[in-house]
Coordinates of N, CA and C and ligand atoms in Angstrom, one line a residue:
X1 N -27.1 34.0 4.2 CA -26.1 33.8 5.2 C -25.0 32.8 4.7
X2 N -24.0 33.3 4.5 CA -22.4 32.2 4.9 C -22.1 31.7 5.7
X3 N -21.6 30.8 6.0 CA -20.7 29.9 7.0 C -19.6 29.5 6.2
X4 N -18.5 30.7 6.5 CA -16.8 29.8 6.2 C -16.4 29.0 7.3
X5 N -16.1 27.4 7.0 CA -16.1 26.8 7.5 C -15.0 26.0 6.9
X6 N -14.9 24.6 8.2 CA -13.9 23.4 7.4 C -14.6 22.2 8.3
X7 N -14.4 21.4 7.5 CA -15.6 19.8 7.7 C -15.2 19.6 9.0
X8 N -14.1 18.9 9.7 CA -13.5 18.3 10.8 C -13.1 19.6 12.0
X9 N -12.8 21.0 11.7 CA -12.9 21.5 12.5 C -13.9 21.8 13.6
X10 N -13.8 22.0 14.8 CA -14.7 21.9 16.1 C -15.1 23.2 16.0
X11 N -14.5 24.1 16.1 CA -15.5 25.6 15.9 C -16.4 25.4 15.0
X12 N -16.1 25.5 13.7 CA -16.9 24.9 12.3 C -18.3 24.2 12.7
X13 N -18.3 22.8 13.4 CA -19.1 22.2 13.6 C -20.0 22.6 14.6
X14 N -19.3 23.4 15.5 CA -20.6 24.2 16.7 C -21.6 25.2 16.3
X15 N -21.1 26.0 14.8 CA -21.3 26.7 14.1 C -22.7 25.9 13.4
X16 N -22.1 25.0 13.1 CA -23.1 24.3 12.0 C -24.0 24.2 12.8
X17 N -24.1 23.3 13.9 CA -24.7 22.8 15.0 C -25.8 23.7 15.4
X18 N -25.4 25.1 15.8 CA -26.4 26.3 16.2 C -27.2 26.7 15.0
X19 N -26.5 27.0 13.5 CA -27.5 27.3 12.7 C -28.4 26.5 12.4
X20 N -28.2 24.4 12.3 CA -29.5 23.8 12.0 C -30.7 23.7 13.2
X21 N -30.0 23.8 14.2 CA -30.7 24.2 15.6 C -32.2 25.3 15.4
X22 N -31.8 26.3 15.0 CA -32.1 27.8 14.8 C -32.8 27.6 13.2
X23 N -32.5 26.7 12.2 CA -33.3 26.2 11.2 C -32.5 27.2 10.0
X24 N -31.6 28.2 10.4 CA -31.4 29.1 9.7 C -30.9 28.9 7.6
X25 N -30.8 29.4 6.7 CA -30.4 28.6 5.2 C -29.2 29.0 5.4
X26 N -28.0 28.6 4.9 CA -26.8 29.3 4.8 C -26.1 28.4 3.9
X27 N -25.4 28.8 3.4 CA -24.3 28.3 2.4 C -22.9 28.2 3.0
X28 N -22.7 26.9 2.7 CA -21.2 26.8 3.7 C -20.3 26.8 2.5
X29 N -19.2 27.6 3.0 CA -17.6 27.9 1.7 C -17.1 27.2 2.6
X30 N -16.1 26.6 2.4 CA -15.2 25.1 2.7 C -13.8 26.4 2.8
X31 N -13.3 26.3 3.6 CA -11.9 26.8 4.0 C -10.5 25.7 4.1
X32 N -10.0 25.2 3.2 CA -9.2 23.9 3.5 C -8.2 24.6 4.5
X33 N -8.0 23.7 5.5 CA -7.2 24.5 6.6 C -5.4 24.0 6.2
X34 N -5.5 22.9 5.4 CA -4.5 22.2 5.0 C -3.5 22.5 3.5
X35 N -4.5 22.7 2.7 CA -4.3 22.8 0.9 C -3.5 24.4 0.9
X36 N -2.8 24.7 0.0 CA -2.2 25.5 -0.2 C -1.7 26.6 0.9
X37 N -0.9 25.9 1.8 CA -0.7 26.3 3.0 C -1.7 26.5 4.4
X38 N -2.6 26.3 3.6 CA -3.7 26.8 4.8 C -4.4 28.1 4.7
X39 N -5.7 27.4 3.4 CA -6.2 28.3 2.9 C -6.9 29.8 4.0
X40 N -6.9 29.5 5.0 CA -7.1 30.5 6.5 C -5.9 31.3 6.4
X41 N -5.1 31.2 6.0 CA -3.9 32.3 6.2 C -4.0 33.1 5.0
X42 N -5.0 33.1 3.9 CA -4.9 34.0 2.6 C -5.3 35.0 2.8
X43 N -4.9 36.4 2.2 CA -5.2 37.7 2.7 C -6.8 37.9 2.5
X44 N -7.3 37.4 1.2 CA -8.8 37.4 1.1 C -9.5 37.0 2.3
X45 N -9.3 35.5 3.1 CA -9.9 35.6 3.8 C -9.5 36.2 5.3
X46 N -8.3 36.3 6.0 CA -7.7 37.5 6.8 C -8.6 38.5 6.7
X47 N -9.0 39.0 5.9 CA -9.5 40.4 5.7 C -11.3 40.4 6.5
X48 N -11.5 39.1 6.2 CA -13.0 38.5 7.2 C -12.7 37.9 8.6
X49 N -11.5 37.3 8.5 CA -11.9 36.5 10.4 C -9.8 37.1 10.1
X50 N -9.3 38.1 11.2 CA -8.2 38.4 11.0 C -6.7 37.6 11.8
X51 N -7.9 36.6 12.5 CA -7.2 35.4 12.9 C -6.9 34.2 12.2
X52 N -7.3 34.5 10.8 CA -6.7 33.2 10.4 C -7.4 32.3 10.4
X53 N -8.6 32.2 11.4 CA -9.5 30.8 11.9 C -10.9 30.8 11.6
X54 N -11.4 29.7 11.5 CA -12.6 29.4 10.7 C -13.2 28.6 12.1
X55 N -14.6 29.2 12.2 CA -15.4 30.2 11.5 C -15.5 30.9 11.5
X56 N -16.1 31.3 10.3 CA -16.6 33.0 10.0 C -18.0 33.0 9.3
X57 N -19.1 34.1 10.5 CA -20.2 34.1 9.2 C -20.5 35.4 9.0
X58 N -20.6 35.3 7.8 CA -21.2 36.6 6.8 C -22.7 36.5 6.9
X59 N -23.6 38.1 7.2 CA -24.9 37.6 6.8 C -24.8 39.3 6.9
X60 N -25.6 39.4 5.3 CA -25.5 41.2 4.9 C -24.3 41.6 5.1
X61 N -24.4 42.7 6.2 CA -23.1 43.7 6.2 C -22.7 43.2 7.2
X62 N -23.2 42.1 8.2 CA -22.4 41.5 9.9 C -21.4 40.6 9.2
X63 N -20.1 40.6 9.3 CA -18.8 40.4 9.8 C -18.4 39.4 10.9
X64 N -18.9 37.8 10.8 CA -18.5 37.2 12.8 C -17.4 36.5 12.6
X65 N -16.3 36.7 13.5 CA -15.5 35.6 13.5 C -15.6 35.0 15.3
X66 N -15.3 34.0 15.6 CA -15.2 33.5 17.0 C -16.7 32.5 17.3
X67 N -16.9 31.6 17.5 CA -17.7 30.9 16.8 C -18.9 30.8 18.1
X68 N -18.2 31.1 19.6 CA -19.1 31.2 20.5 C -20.1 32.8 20.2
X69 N -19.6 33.9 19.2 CA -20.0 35.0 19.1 C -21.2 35.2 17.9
X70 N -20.8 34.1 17.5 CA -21.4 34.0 16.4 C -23.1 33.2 16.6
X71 N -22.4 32.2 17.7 CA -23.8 31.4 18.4 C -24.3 32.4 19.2
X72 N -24.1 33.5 19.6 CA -24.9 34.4 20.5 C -25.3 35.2 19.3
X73 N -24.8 36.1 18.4 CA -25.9 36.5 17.6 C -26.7 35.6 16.7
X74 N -26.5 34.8 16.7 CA -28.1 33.6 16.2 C -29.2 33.5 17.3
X75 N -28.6 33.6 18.6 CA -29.5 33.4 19.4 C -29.9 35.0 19.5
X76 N -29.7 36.0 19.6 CA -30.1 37.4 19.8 C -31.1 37.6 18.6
X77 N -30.5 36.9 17.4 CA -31.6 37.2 16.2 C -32.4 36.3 16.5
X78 N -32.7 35.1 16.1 CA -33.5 34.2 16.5 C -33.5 33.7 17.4
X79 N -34.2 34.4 19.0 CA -34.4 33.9 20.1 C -34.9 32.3 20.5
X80 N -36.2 31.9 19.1 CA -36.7 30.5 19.3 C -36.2 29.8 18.6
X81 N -35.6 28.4 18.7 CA -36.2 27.9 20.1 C -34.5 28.4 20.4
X82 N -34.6 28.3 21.8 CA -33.3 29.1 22.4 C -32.1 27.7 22.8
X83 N -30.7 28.4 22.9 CA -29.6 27.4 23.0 C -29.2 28.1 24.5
X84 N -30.0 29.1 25.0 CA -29.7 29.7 26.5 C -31.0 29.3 27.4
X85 N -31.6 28.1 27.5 CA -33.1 28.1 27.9 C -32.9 27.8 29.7
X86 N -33.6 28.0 30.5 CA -33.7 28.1 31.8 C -33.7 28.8 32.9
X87 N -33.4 29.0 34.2 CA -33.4 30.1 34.9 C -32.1 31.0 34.8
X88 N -31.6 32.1 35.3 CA -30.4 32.7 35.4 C -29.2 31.7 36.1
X89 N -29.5 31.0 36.7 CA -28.5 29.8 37.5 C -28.3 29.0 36.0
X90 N -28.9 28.2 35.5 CA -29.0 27.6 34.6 C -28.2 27.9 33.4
X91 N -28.3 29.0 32.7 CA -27.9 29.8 31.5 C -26.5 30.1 31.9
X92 N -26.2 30.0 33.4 CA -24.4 30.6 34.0 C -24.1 28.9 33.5
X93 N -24.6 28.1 34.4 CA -23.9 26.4 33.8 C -23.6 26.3 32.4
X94 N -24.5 26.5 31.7 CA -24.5 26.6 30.4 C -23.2 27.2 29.6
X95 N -23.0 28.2 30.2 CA -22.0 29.1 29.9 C -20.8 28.7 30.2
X96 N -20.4 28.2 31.3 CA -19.5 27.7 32.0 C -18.9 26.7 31.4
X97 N -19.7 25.5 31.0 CA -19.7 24.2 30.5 C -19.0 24.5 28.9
X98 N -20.1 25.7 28.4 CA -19.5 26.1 27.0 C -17.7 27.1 27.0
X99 N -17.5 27.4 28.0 CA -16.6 28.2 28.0 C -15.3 26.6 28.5
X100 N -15.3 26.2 29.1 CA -14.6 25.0 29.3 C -13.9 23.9 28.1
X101 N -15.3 24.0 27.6 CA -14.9 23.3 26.1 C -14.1 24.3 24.9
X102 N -14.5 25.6 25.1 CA -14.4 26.4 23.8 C -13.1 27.5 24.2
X103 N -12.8 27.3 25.4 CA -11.7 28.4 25.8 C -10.2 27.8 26.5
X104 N -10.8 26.6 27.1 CA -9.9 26.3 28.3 C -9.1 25.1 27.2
X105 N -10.2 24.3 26.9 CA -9.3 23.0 25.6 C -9.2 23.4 24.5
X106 N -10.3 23.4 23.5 CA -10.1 23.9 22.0 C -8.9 24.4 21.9
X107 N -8.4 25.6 22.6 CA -7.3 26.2 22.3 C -5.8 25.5 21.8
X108 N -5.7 24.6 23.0 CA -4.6 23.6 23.3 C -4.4 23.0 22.3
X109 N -5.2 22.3 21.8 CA -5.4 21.2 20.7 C -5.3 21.5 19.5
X110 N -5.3 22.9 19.2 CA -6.0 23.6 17.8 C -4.7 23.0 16.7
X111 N -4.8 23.1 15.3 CA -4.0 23.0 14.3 C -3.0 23.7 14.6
X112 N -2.6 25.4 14.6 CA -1.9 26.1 14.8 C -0.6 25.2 16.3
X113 N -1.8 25.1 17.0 CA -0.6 24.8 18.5 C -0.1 23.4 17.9
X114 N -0.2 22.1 17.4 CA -0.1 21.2 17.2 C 1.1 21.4 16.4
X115 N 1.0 22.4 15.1 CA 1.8 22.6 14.2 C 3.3 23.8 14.3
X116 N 2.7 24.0 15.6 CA 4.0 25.0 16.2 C 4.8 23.6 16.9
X117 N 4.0 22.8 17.8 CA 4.6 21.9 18.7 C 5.7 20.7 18.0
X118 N 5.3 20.5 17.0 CA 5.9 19.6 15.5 C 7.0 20.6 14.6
X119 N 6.5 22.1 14.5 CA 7.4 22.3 13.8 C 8.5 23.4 14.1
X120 N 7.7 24.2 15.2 CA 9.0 24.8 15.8 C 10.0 24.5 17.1
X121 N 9.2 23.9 17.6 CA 9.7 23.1 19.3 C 9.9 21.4 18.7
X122 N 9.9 21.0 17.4 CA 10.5 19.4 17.2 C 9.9 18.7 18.1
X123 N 8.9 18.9 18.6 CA 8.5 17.7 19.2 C 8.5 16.0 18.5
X124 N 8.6 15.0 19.2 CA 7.9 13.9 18.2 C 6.7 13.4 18.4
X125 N 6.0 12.5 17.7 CA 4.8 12.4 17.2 C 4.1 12.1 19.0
X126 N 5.1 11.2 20.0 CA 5.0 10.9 21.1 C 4.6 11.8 22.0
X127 N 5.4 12.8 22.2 CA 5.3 14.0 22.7 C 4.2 14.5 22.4
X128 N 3.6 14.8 21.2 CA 2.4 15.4 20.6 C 1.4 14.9 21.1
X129 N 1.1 13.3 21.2 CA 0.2 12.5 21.5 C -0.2 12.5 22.9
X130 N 1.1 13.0 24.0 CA 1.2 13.2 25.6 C 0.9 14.5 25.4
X131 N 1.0 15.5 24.7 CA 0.1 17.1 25.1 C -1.4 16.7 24.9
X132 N -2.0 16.0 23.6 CA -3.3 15.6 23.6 C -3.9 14.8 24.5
X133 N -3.1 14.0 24.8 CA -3.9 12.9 26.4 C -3.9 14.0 27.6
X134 N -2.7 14.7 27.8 CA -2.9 15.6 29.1 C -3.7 16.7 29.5
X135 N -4.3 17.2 28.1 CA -5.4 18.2 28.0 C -6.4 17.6 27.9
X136 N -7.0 16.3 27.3 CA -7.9 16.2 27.1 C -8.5 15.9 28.3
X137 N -7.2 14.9 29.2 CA -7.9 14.5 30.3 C -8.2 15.4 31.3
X138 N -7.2 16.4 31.4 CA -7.6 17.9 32.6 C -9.2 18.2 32.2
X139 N -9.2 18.3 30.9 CA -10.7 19.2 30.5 C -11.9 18.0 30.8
X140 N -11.7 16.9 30.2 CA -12.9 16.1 30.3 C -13.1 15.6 31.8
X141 N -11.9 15.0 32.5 CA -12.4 15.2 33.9 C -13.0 16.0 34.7
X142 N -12.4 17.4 34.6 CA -13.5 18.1 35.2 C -14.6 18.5 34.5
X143 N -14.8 18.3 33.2 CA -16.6 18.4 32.5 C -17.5 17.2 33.0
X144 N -16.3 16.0 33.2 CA -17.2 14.8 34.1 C -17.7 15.3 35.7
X145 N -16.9 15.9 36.0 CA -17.6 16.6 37.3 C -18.6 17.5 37.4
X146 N -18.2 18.4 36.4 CA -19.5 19.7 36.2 C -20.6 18.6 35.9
X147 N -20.8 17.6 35.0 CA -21.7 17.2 34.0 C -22.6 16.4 35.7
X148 N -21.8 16.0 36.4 CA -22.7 14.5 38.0 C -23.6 16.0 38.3
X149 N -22.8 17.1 38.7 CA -23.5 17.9 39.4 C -24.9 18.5 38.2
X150 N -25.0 18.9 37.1 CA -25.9 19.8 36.8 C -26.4 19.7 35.0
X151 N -26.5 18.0 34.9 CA -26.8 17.1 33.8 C -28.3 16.6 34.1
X152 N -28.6 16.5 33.0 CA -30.3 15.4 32.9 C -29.8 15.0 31.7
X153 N -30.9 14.6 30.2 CA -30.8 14.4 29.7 C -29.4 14.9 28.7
X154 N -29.6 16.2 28.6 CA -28.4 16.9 28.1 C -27.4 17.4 29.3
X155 N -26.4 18.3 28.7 CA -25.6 18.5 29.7 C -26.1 19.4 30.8
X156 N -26.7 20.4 30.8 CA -27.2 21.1 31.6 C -29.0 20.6 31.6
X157 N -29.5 19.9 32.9 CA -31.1 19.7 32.7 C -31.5 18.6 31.6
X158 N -32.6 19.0 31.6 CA -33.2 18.0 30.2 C -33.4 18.6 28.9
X159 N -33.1 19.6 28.8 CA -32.8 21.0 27.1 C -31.4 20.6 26.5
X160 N -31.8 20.9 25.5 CA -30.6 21.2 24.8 C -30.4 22.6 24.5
X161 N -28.9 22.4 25.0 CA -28.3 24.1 24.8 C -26.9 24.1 24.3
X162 N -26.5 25.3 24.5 CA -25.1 25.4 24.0 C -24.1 24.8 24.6
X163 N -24.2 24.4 25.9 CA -23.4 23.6 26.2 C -23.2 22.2 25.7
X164 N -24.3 21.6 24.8 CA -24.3 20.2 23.9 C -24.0 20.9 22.9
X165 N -24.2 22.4 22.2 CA -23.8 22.5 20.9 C -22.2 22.3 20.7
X166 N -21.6 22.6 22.3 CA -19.6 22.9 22.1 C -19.3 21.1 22.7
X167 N -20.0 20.8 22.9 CA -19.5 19.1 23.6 C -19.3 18.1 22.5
X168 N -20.5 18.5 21.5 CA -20.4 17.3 20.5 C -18.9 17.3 19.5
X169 N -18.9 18.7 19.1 CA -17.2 18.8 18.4 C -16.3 18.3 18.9
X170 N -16.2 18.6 20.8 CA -15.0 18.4 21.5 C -15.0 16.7 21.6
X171 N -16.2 16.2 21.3 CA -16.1 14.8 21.4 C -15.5 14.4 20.5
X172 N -15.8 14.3 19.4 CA -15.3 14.4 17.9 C -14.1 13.8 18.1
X173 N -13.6 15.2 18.1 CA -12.1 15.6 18.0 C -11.2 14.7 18.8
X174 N -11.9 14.1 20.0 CA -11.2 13.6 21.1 C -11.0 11.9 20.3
X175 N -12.4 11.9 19.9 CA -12.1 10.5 19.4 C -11.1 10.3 17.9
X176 N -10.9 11.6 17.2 CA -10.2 11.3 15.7 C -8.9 11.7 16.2
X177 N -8.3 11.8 17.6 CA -7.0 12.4 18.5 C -6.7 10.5 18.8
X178 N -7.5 9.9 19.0 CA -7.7 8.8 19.8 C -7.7 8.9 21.2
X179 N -8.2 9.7 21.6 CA -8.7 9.6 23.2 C -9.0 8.7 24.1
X180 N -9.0 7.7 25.0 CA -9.5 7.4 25.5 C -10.8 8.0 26.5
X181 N -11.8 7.4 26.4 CA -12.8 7.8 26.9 C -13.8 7.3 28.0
X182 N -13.0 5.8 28.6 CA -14.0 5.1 29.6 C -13.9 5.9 30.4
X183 N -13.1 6.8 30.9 CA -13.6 7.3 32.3 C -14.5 8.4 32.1
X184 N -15.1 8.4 31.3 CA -16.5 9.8 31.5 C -17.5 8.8 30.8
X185 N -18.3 8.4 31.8 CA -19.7 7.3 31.3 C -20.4 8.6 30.9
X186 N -20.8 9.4 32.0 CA -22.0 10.7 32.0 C -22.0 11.5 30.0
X187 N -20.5 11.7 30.2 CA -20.3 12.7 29.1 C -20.6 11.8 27.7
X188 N -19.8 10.2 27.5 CA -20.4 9.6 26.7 C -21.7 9.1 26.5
X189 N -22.6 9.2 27.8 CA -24.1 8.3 27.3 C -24.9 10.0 26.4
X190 N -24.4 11.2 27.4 CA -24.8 12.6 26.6 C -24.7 12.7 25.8
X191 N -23.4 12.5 25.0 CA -22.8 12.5 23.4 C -23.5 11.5 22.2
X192 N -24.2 10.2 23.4 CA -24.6 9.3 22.5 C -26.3 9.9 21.8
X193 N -26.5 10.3 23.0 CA -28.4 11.2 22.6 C -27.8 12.2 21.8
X194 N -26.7 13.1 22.0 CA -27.2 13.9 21.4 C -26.6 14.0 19.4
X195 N -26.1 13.0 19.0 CA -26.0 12.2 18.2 C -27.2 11.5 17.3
X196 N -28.3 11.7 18.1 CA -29.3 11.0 17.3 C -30.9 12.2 16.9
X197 N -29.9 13.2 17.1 CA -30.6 14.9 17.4 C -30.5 15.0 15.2
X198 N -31.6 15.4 15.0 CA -30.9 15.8 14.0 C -30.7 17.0 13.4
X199 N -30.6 17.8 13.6 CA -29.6 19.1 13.5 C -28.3 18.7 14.0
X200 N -28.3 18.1 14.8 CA -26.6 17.7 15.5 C -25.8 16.9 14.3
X201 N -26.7 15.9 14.1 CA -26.9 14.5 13.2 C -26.2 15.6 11.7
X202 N -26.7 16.1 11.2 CA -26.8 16.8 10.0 C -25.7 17.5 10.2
X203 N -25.0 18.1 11.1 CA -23.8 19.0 11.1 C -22.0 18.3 11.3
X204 N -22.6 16.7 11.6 CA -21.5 16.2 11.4 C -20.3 16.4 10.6
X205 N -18.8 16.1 10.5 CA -18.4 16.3 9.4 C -18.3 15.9 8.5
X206 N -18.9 14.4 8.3 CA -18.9 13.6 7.3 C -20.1 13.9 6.1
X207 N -20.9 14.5 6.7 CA -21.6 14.9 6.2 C -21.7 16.6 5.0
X208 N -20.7 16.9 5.3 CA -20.3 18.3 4.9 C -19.5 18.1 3.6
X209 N -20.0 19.5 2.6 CA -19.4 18.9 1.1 C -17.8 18.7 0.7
X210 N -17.3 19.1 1.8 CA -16.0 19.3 1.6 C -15.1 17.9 2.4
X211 N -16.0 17.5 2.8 CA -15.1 15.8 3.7 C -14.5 14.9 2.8
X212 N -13.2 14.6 3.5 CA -12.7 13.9 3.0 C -12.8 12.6 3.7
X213 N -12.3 11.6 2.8 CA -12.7 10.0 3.5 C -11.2 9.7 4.1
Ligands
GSH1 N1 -12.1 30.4 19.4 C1 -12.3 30.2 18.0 C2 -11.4 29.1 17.6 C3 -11.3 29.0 16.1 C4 -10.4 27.9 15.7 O1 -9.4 27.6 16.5 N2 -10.5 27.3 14.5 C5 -9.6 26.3 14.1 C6 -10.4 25.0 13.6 S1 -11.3 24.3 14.9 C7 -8.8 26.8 13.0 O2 -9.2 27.5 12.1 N3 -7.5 26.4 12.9 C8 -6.6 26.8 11.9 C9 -5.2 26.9 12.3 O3 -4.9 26.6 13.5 O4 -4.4 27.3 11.5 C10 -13.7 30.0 17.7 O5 -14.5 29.4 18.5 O6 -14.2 30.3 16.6

């Protein structure tokens, strides 16, 4: 199995996150999203994820790009231990909570919008910094809401699921953006456990062969 990936990216990391989960071997290719334009825009790899965006996993002749699609066929192949665990109410939170993180913000924030925002609309660095406070805080406020209503240990109950596999990236990211974060206690005491997980622990980016200091 492959994982094209990049150290600091958040898809990348949810990716990582689900296969050490799942225990799966894989070999991660380093995608620099930066070096020679943006190794993601080269026709070699286009020809694998045709968006340009990492991740992508190869395993045989399966082809995945989109990194929540990719966590559902890990889970379809290797059902145990599961990142969908609980009743049908449960598995919708789950979903919800993952789709919040992985659809509603990721998007906003991504390299591409950042780098349109800077380089074709001239934003300055200020401006830039007021689209990332104003997303981050629409999305984490209301994850601080979902999280009062239908949290225990992790974000949904006392399991870990996919809803902590897409939270830990978006934390990340919020904190290398400089986010402020006192107003979500819930979301940061969740982030702090699930930090000490080690599959989570191990998929960090610092940890990954391609990190830079
Ligand atoms: N929805 C996609 C998002 C993928 C994505 O946005 N990847 C980012 C890194 S987190 C990327 O490759 N950005 C490169 C760019 O914007 O040029 C997924 O979950 O896989």
């Amino acid at each position: 199995m492959e994982l094209y990936g990049y150290w600091r990216s958040s898809a990348s990391y949810r990716a990582r996150i689900a296969l050490n989960f799942k225990k799966c071997d894989y070999n991660y290719l380093p995608v620099h999203l930066l070096k020679d334009g943006g190794q993601q825009h080269q026709q070699a790899y286009r020809q694998l994820n045709p968006n340009g965006l990492v991740p992508t996993l190869v395993h045989g002749q399966v082809i995945l790009h989109q990194s929540l699609a990719i966590i559902e066929y890990l889970e379809e192949k290797y059902p145990r231990p599961s990142l969908l665990p609980g009743s049908p109410r449960q598995r919708g939170a789950i979903r919800a909570l993952a789709l919040d993180l992985c659809s509603e913000l990721q998007p906003l924030i991504n390299l591409r919008v950042q780098q349109y925002l800077k380089q074709q609309l001239e934003v300055s660095d200020e401006q830039k910094q007021a689209w990332l406070d104003h997303w981050f805080t629409e999305s984490f406020t209301a994850f601080e809401q979902s999280l009062n209503e239908v949290s225990g240990e992790y974000c949904v109950g006392d399991e870990f699921s996919l809803a902590d596999v897409c939270l830990v990236p978006q934390v990340y990211s919020a904190q290398r953006f400089g986010i402020d974060l006192d107003a979500y206690p819930l979301l940061q005491s969740i982030y702090g456990r699930l930090q000490e997980l080690p599959w989570v622990a191990e998929a960090h980016p610092d940890k990954q062969p391609d990190a830079e200091s």
